Coordinates of C-alpha atoms in Angstrom, one line a residue:
M799 CA 65.8 242.8 -57.4
S800 CA 64.4 246.4 -57.6
E801 CA 60.9 245.1 -57.2
H802 CA 61.8 243.2 -54.0
G803 CA 63.8 246.2 -52.6
L804 CA 67.1 244.3 -52.4
E805 CA 70.2 246.1 -51.1
I806 CA 73.3 245.8 -53.3
L807 CA 76.4 245.4 -51.2
D808 CA 78.9 245.1 -54.0
I809 CA 78.8 245.0 -57.8
G810 CA 81.1 244.7 -60.8
Q811 CA 81.1 243.8 -64.4
S812 CA 83.5 243.1 -67.3
V813 CA 83.1 242.5 -71.0
I814 CA 85.5 240.3 -72.9
H815 CA 84.9 239.7 -76.6
D816 CA 81.2 240.7 -76.3
T817 CA 80.6 238.4 -73.3
L818 CA 79.3 240.3 -70.2
T819 CA 80.1 238.9 -66.8
W820 CA 78.3 240.6 -64.0
G821 CA 78.7 240.0 -60.3
I822 CA 76.4 241.2 -57.6
L823 CA 76.4 240.8 -53.8
V824 CA 73.0 241.5 -52.4
R825 CA 71.4 241.3 -49.0
L826 CA 68.3 239.1 -49.2
P827 CA 65.2 239.4 -46.9
D828 CA 64.9 237.1 -44.0
E829 CA 65.1 233.4 -44.7
D830 CA 61.3 232.9 -45.1
A831 CA 61.1 235.7 -47.7
S832 CA 64.2 234.7 -49.6
D833 CA 62.9 231.6 -51.5
P834 CA 60.3 233.4 -53.6
V835 CA 62.9 236.1 -54.5
L836 CA 65.4 233.6 -55.6
K837 CA 62.9 231.5 -57.5
E838 CA 61.8 234.6 -59.4
L839 CA 65.5 235.7 -60.1
L840 CA 66.4 232.3 -61.4
F841 CA 63.2 232.2 -63.6
H842 CA 64.1 235.6 -65.1
F843 CA 67.7 234.5 -65.9
H844 CA 66.4 231.3 -67.6
K845 CA 63.9 233.3 -69.6
M846 CA 66.6 235.7 -70.8
E847 CA 68.9 232.8 -71.6
L848 CA 71.7 233.9 -69.2
Q849 CA 73.9 231.5 -67.4
V850 CA 73.9 232.2 -63.6
R851 CA 75.8 230.9 -60.6
Y852 CA 74.1 231.5 -57.2
Q853 CA 76.4 231.2 -54.0
P854 CA 75.1 231.9 -50.5
V855 CA 77.4 234.1 -48.4
T856 CA 77.3 233.8 -44.5
A857 CA 77.4 236.7 -42.2
T858 CA 80.8 235.6 -41.0
Q859 CA 82.2 235.4 -44.5
Y860 CA 80.8 238.8 -45.3
E861 CA 82.3 240.4 -42.2
D862 CA 85.7 238.7 -43.1
W863 CA 85.5 240.3 -46.5
V864 CA 84.7 243.8 -45.0
Q865 CA 87.7 243.5 -42.6
A866 CA 90.0 242.8 -45.5
Q867 CA 89.6 246.3 -46.9
G868 CA 92.3 248.9 -46.2
K869 CA 95.2 246.6 -47.1
D870 CA 98.0 248.0 -49.2
R871 CA 97.4 248.0 -53.0
Y872 CA 99.9 247.8 -55.8
I873 CA 99.8 247.9 -59.6
V874 CA 101.8 245.4 -61.6
T875 CA 102.2 246.3 -65.3
L876 CA 103.2 243.8 -67.9
L877 CA 104.4 245.0 -71.2
S878 CA 105.3 242.6 -74.0
R879 CA 105.2 242.0 -77.7
C880 CA 102.2 239.8 -76.9
V881 CA 100.8 238.5 -73.6
T882 CA 101.2 234.8 -73.2
A883 CA 99.7 232.4 -70.6
E884 CA 103.2 231.7 -69.2
Q885 CA 103.8 235.4 -68.5
V886 CA 100.5 235.7 -66.7
A887 CA 101.1 232.5 -64.8
R888 CA 104.6 233.7 -63.7
V889 CA 103.3 237.1 -62.6
S890 CA 100.5 235.4 -60.7
G891 CA 102.9 233.0 -59.1
I892 CA 105.0 235.8 -57.8
T893 CA 102.1 237.7 -56.4
A894 CA 100.7 234.6 -54.7
A895 CA 104.2 233.7 -53.2
H896 CA 104.3 237.0 -51.5
G897 CA 100.8 236.9 -50.1
L898 CA 99.3 239.3 -52.6
N899 CA 95.8 238.8 -54.0
I900 CA 94.8 239.9 -57.6
D901 CA 91.6 241.9 -57.5
R902 CA 91.4 242.9 -61.1
I903 CA 93.3 242.4 -64.5
T904 CA 92.8 245.0 -67.2
R905 CA 94.1 245.1 -70.7
L906 CA 95.6 248.6 -71.4
S907 CA 96.7 248.1 -75.0
G908 CA 94.5 248.1 -78.1
R909 CA 92.9 245.1 -79.7
V910 CA 95.4 243.0 -81.7
P911 CA 94.7 242.2 -85.3
L912 CA 95.5 238.5 -86.2
D913 CA 97.8 239.6 -89.0
Q914 CA 99.8 242.1 -87.0
N915 CA 103.7 241.9 -87.3
S916 CA 104.9 240.6 -84.1
A917 CA 108.1 242.6 -84.3
D918 CA 106.0 245.8 -84.1
A919 CA 103.5 244.6 -81.6
R920 CA 102.8 246.0 -78.1
A921 CA 100.6 244.3 -75.6
C922 CA 100.1 245.6 -72.0
V923 CA 98.1 244.2 -69.0
E924 CA 97.7 245.7 -65.6
F925 CA 97.2 243.7 -62.4
S926 CA 95.6 245.4 -59.4
V927 CA 96.8 243.5 -56.3
R928 CA 96.1 243.8 -52.6
G929 CA 98.1 242.7 -49.6
T930 CA 101.0 243.4 -47.3
P931 CA 104.2 241.5 -48.4
E932 CA 106.9 240.8 -45.8
D933 CA 109.7 241.9 -48.1
L934 CA 108.9 244.5 -50.7
Q935 CA 112.6 244.6 -52.1
Q936 CA 112.3 240.8 -52.7
V937 CA 109.0 241.3 -54.6
R938 CA 110.7 243.9 -56.9
A939 CA 113.7 241.5 -57.2
D940 CA 111.5 238.6 -58.3
F941 CA 109.7 240.8 -60.9
L942 CA 113.1 242.1 -62.1
Q943 CA 114.3 238.5 -62.5
L944 CA 111.1 237.5 -64.4
S945 CA 111.6 240.6 -66.7
S946 CA 115.0 239.4 -67.6
D947 CA 114.0 235.7 -67.9
M948 CA 111.1 236.4 -70.3
E949 CA 112.4 239.6 -72.0
V950 CA 109.3 241.5 -71.0
D951 CA 109.0 244.9 -69.1
I952 CA 107.3 244.8 -65.7
G953 CA 106.4 247.7 -63.4
F954 CA 105.6 247.4 -59.7
Q955 CA 104.1 250.5 -58.1
E956 CA 102.4 251.3 -54.9
D957 CA 98.8 252.2 -55.7
T958 CA 98.1 255.5 -53.8
I959 CA 96.7 258.7 -54.6
Y960 CA 100.2 260.0 -55.3
R961 CA 100.6 257.5 -58.2
R962 CA 97.9 259.3 -60.1
T963 CA 99.0 262.9 -59.4
R964 CA 102.6 262.7 -60.5
R965 CA 103.8 265.5 -62.9
L966 CA 107.6 264.7 -63.1
V967 CA 109.1 261.8 -65.0
V968 CA 112.8 261.3 -64.7
F969 CA 114.9 259.1 -66.9
D970 CA 118.3 257.5 -66.5
M971 CA 120.3 257.9 -69.8
D972 CA 122.6 254.9 -70.6
S973 CA 120.9 251.6 -71.5
T974 CA 117.6 253.2 -70.5
L975 CA 116.6 256.3 -72.6
I976 CA 119.3 255.2 -75.1
E977 CA 120.2 251.6 -76.0
A978 CA 123.9 252.1 -75.6
E979 CA 126.4 252.9 -72.8
V980 CA 128.1 256.1 -74.0
I981 CA 131.4 255.3 -72.5
D982 CA 131.5 252.0 -74.3
E983 CA 130.9 253.8 -77.5
L984 CA 133.7 256.2 -76.8
A985 CA 135.9 253.3 -76.0
I986 CA 135.3 251.8 -79.4
E987 CA 136.4 255.1 -81.0
A988 CA 139.5 254.9 -78.8
G989 CA 140.3 251.3 -79.7
V990 CA 139.8 250.0 -76.2
G991 CA 136.2 248.8 -76.6
E992 CA 136.6 245.3 -75.1
E993 CA 138.6 246.4 -72.0
V994 CA 136.1 249.2 -71.2
A995 CA 133.0 246.9 -71.8
A996 CA 134.4 244.4 -69.4
I997 CA 134.7 247.0 -66.5
T998 CA 131.1 248.1 -67.4
E999 CA 129.8 244.6 -67.0
A1000 CA 131.7 244.2 -63.7
A1001 CA 130.2 247.4 -62.4
M1002 CA 126.7 246.4 -63.5
R1003 CA 127.1 243.0 -61.6
G1004 CA 128.0 245.0 -58.5
E1005 CA 131.6 243.9 -58.4
L1006 CA 132.9 247.5 -58.7
D1007 CA 131.5 250.7 -57.3
F1008 CA 130.3 253.3 -59.8
A1009 CA 133.0 256.0 -59.0
G1010 CA 135.8 253.5 -59.2
S1011 CA 134.7 251.8 -62.3
F1012 CA 134.2 255.2 -64.0
R1013 CA 137.7 256.3 -63.1
K1014 CA 139.1 253.1 -64.6
R1015 CA 137.2 253.4 -67.8
L1016 CA 137.9 257.0 -68.3
A1017 CA 141.6 256.4 -67.8
L1018 CA 141.6 254.2 -70.8
L1019 CA 140.1 257.1 -72.9
K1020 CA 143.0 259.5 -72.2
G1021 CA 144.1 261.3 -75.5
L1022 CA 140.8 260.7 -77.4
D1023 CA 140.0 263.7 -79.6
E1024 CA 137.2 265.8 -78.5
A1025 CA 135.7 265.8 -82.0
V1026 CA 134.7 262.1 -81.4
L1027 CA 131.9 263.4 -79.0
E1028 CA 129.9 264.6 -81.9
T1029 CA 130.4 261.5 -84.0
V1030 CA 129.1 259.3 -81.2
A1031 CA 126.2 261.5 -80.3
A1032 CA 125.0 261.4 -83.8
R1033 CA 124.7 257.6 -83.9
L1034 CA 123.1 257.2 -80.4
K1035 CA 119.8 255.2 -80.8
L1036 CA 116.9 256.0 -78.5
T1037 CA 115.5 253.0 -76.8
E1038 CA 112.2 251.7 -78.5
G1039 CA 109.2 253.6 -77.3
A1040 CA 111.2 256.4 -75.6
E1041 CA 110.2 259.0 -78.2
R1042 CA 106.5 258.0 -78.2
L1043 CA 106.5 258.0 -74.4
I1044 CA 108.1 261.4 -73.9
G1045 CA 105.8 262.8 -76.7
S1046 CA 102.8 261.5 -74.8
L1047 CA 104.0 262.7 -71.5
K1048 CA 104.6 266.3 -72.9
Q1049 CA 101.1 266.2 -74.5
L1050 CA 99.7 265.4 -71.0
G1051 CA 101.6 268.3 -69.4
Y1052 CA 104.3 266.2 -67.6
K1053 CA 107.8 267.6 -67.0
T1054 CA 110.5 265.3 -68.1
A1055 CA 114.2 265.1 -67.1
I1056 CA 117.4 263.1 -67.5
V1057 CA 119.4 262.2 -64.4
S1058 CA 122.8 260.5 -65.3
G1059 CA 126.2 259.8 -63.8
G1060 CA 127.5 259.9 -67.4
F1061 CA 128.6 262.7 -69.7
T1062 CA 126.8 266.1 -69.6
Y1063 CA 127.6 266.6 -73.3
F1064 CA 125.4 263.6 -74.3
A1065 CA 122.6 264.2 -71.8
E1066 CA 122.3 267.8 -73.2
Y1067 CA 122.4 266.4 -76.7
L1068 CA 119.5 264.1 -75.9
Q1069 CA 117.7 266.8 -74.1
Q1070 CA 117.6 269.0 -77.3

């Protein structure tokens, strides 16, 4: 291609398990001069024992491709014990249903040993997608439902310059940074665990507003000894990955914070 002075209009490559895939979009000379170039290229591919697929692109097709640039971009991140074909199919289905096109898929996690204990495994794949969905909230809702159905974590972010320059990461506390709902743990100590848990569930389903449900639950804790706070705090379990994530963020210079509608005592305990 260099010898014939070809212009490269687009280029990309990926390596999967020592297999190199290389895609190049080139502008060929006029039609009369194209045949010798193609013949020579195909000969070299054959000589080097490389598989090749040649596909002509018309000027109209090329201009359509050029006009497609500038569309909104999003990043979909899938985090699981192991990545399965069904997970990828479901993520792809949601993106397609909302008119989003997957430009690139990248594995973010390390290579997985065959004898790795699945209980400790972590696998993460990132999808770079492009398009303008009609209803962003519905896209998020669909991914949230998929996350629940398949017990995986899915992140959906706008891919702008601001995504890469963030310096503050803020965490909710209950059932996010920690596995438990603090008020449910206090209720167990007060002997009203089931009643409070039922109100918590109703609030999470949207049947009760936060302030009203909190007042109802707190009223059931009336008379609980303050010393119980320390007991509950000592048994709070961080959500898996939280300690590693915050440690990594601090190493990279990020600020971290807790924002919670729960109890300040426990937020400050976790902060320490």
